[in-house]
Amino acid sequence: MIEARLVWDLWRRILTNDALADAARQPSFDFASLGLTPDETAILADYASTPAATDQTIFMYRSGLVRNALSALRLVPLTNRLLYASGLDADQVARDFTASIDYRDDGPNLWRLAGAFVAYLANLPEFAEEPTRAALSIELSAVALIRRLGELPPASWPDDEALQRPSSEGSNRYIASRAATVASTACDLTPWIENPFSFDSDGALDAVESHWVIYLPNADAAPAYAEVSARAARAFTRLAAPKSAAQLAAETGLAVADAMEVIESFADLGVVTIAG
Amino acid sequence: MSPRSAAVRVDRDTSMTISAFGVGLQYNPELVGWFPFLEQSLDVMEILFDSVMGPLDGPGLMWPDAADALDVANEQFVLVGHSNYGGDFGFDPIETTSAARRHVPLAKRFGVPWVSNHCFYGDGSWADVWSSPLQFSRAEATRVAARARALQNLYGVPLGHENAAYYRTCPGSEMPEEDFLASMIEQSGTYLHLDLHNLYANAVNHGPSGYSIDRFLSTIPLDRIISIHMAGGRWLYDLYHDLHDTVIPDPVWDLLDDVLSRSRPRAVILEYESQALFEGGEEVDRERTIDLILSDLECARRAWDRAYGVGSRRTTRGKVA
């Protein structure tokens, strides 16, 4: 009796391991040389007894990974557009990427897959220069935010009508929403972010440091980007813990009125609220 | 009145009390955007949960554009649910699977009268699913039946299991597929979603090694068939594949007539998964693809009407004297 769990576990290893995959295509392979347990060896020999079908399914698995990787990249439209504009063979890049992560199947965890693909591209020379580098960086920040929210959604979303807005009450303390994060880039990506599916990747961008609040308006929404000033970006980071306008002013060197203005502008986006 | 208001419930004795709907089409992403779904007189439309759900590692239940499209479709059609990659029968705890975390809420959101799923392994994975038919063993029939029963309870509507098309059986299998399914269904109290093209594909690929459609159909509990899939496929690399990219082959139509005469499914659903169907080995253009799909739909309606009468479909009830 061969336990199904053992078969399933070994089959997934075969799909992702070149040495095991090669053995599973050869009925006369010296299976003992692979260091498997007797049950595992019996399972591998069983697969190898139907080499054509086994080869076909391994091929289909790895082809499926490539399709899934390219589909996942659509979640990060800047990177997706830059890949197809790079002159590289996107299918070949995706094949190399899936091999680089040992043919891991992320399945429904598409954000994980998208993030891994962006990180892979970021290490290729074709994506090393600005502003491409900045685009990949900001989308990695967005993916990290979304994955955090997937693990632990916030109590309320920026779009929620019931969010408590800032008031002139001096004792109020404010806090940044968990549905938002700050990222900085070495150039101004505004033209690309405003047209993520059709921007001109050859067009020049201003080489000025830019700051962005990335947020998810609601659970089902695509990430939204708001360009903010450097002082606002610093303030947002400080609001990870609840603070009054006066405390925020003291920590950032802003005047209290300016701190309140920053808080109000974030509140308009729903990414800063009165701390409960 | 919404079309989904047809009486639906899962009895404690597990008997089916769902209205029969008729003939429908799968809402496949490959067809979305160009196939005129809303112009068709469909008795049901099948949602692929995995295609419309939000990523499992994100916070959203479904893609906003899919939600908009399906809300419109739900006004016009009865929507039924289908799981390809739910991890339904893998080894991860059910509460962590796509089935529990996405498919169940989607089923409730759209008020589907039933859900169908696949008899494959899969644990938070997609690409390995199609190469991983369940092990046809007594131990697995019992384990899988428990998961099926638990999932059906979560859905609150009948859950039908699709017979798989596979290139080889899972090592350790000790019984024919039909005996496995019969045993599983008996233990689970769930249902069958019979894919006639999968049956045909397995007979083509495994007939020489003993696979028998006749034996399959005489073994499974025909009264537990809740719905039927129809599709086409092609030969590639010396194997016949369930690719959903051709019209439905004649032998599969013959099977439909046979099964409709012996059972009482609630729907027959046609599947296509290509932007250009193959005809005579060649890809045809979009216009021809639409014509071929509509022609298949009409064939299916005629088959249903031959079996159950011309006024027996949701869209024809009350319209025929």
XYZ file of C-alpha atoms in Angstrom, chain B residues 85-225:
141
model
C -7.786 24.841 -8.158
C -9.493 25.006 -4.806
C -7.172 22.575 -3.094
C -10.375 20.694 -2.365
C -8.738 17.277 -2.146
C -5.162 18.101 -1.271
C -3.658 17.724 2.165
C -3.667 21.299 3.450
C -6.278 21.997 6.140
C -9.540 22.834 4.383
C -9.874 26.175 6.131
C -6.644 27.357 4.478
C -7.614 26.410 0.934
C -8.865 28.603 -1.892
C -12.034 26.552 -1.762
C -12.845 27.638 1.774
C -11.377 31.154 1.671
C -12.534 32.268 -1.762
C -14.870 29.796 -3.452
C -17.304 29.435 -0.577
C -17.790 33.222 -0.171
C -18.148 33.575 -3.938
C -20.758 30.816 -4.025
C -22.739 32.620 -1.353
C -22.296 36.025 -3.018
C -23.833 34.780 -6.248
C -26.320 32.387 -4.675
C -25.258 29.450 -6.807
C -27.530 26.400 -6.634
C -24.571 24.008 -6.685
C -20.818 23.860 -7.009
C -18.679 21.368 -8.881
C -15.023 20.598 -8.296
C -12.214 18.438 -9.593
C -10.860 15.121 -8.410
C -7.233 16.203 -8.321
C -4.647 16.963 -5.692
C -3.396 20.502 -5.218
C -2.177 22.415 -2.199
C -1.964 26.149 -2.789
C -0.886 25.282 -6.299
C -2.217 25.454 -9.828
C 0.173 24.041 -12.410
C 0.609 20.671 -10.709
C -3.099 20.014 -10.420
C -3.747 18.583 -13.872
C -1.037 15.953 -13.536
C -2.320 14.771 -10.192
C -5.504 12.696 -10.364
C -6.602 11.300 -7.042
C -5.261 7.940 -6.024
C -8.058 5.463 -6.654
C -7.701 3.623 -3.376
C -10.027 2.706 -0.530
C -8.100 4.869 1.913
C -8.313 7.887 -0.338
C -12.004 7.375 -1.052
C -12.595 7.656 2.676
C -10.239 10.613 3.237
C -11.526 12.531 0.230
C -15.141 11.810 1.124
C -14.630 13.489 4.493
C -13.226 16.604 2.816
C -16.043 16.580 0.269
C -18.655 16.388 2.990
C -16.982 19.182 4.949
C -16.825 21.395 1.874
C -20.436 20.718 0.963
C -21.405 21.781 4.452
C -19.429 25.009 4.035
C -21.079 25.748 0.700
C -24.543 24.917 1.966
C -25.457 23.670 -1.499
C -24.764 20.394 -3.293
C -21.176 19.757 -4.300
C -20.570 17.633 -7.407
C -17.224 16.034 -8.215
C -15.948 15.968 -11.772
C -14.429 12.811 -13.167
C -10.936 13.728 -14.313
C -9.179 13.431 -17.627
C -5.735 12.105 -16.846
C -2.672 10.930 -18.695
C -1.884 8.221 -16.184
C -3.329 7.065 -12.911
C -1.830 7.933 -9.561
C 0.655 5.352 -8.229
C -0.939 3.235 -5.541
C -4.325 3.152 -7.245
C -6.026 -0.136 -6.575
C -9.445 0.179 -8.182
C -11.010 1.619 -11.327
C -11.960 5.289 -11.245
C -15.675 4.514 -11.290
C -15.451 2.264 -8.223
C -13.510 4.989 -6.447
C -16.100 7.644 -7.287
C -18.981 5.402 -6.285
C -17.342 4.633 -2.954
C -16.474 8.246 -2.325
C -19.990 9.483 -3.104
C -21.556 6.818 -0.928
C -19.432 7.946 2.019
C -19.657 11.688 1.426
C -23.287 12.248 0.545
C -22.123 14.567 -2.208
C -22.769 14.450 -5.953
C -21.225 13.891 -9.341
C -20.462 16.386 -12.052
C -20.007 14.153 -15.077
C -17.608 15.429 -17.729
C -18.415 13.435 -20.839
C -15.392 14.645 -22.765
C -13.102 13.555 -19.945
C -14.776 10.176 -20.114
C -14.199 10.098 -23.856
C -10.581 11.285 -23.568
C -9.784 8.618 -20.989
C -11.373 5.963 -23.185
C -9.260 7.130 -26.136
C -6.030 7.230 -24.119
C -6.590 4.314 -21.785
C -9.025 2.084 -23.672
C -6.219 -0.303 -24.660
C -5.365 -0.742 -20.989
C -8.926 -1.517 -20.000
C -10.726 1.783 -19.458
C -14.404 1.262 -20.293
C -17.081 3.922 -20.613
C -19.802 1.290 -20.376
C -18.405 -0.012 -17.120
C -17.941 3.511 -15.822
C -21.546 4.471 -16.478
C -22.917 1.230 -15.106
C -20.927 1.655 -11.882
C -21.327 5.287 -10.846
C -24.582 6.295 -9.134
C -26.349 7.943 -12.059
C -28.959 9.433 -9.769
C -26.201 11.528 -8.151
C -25.270 13.331 -11.364
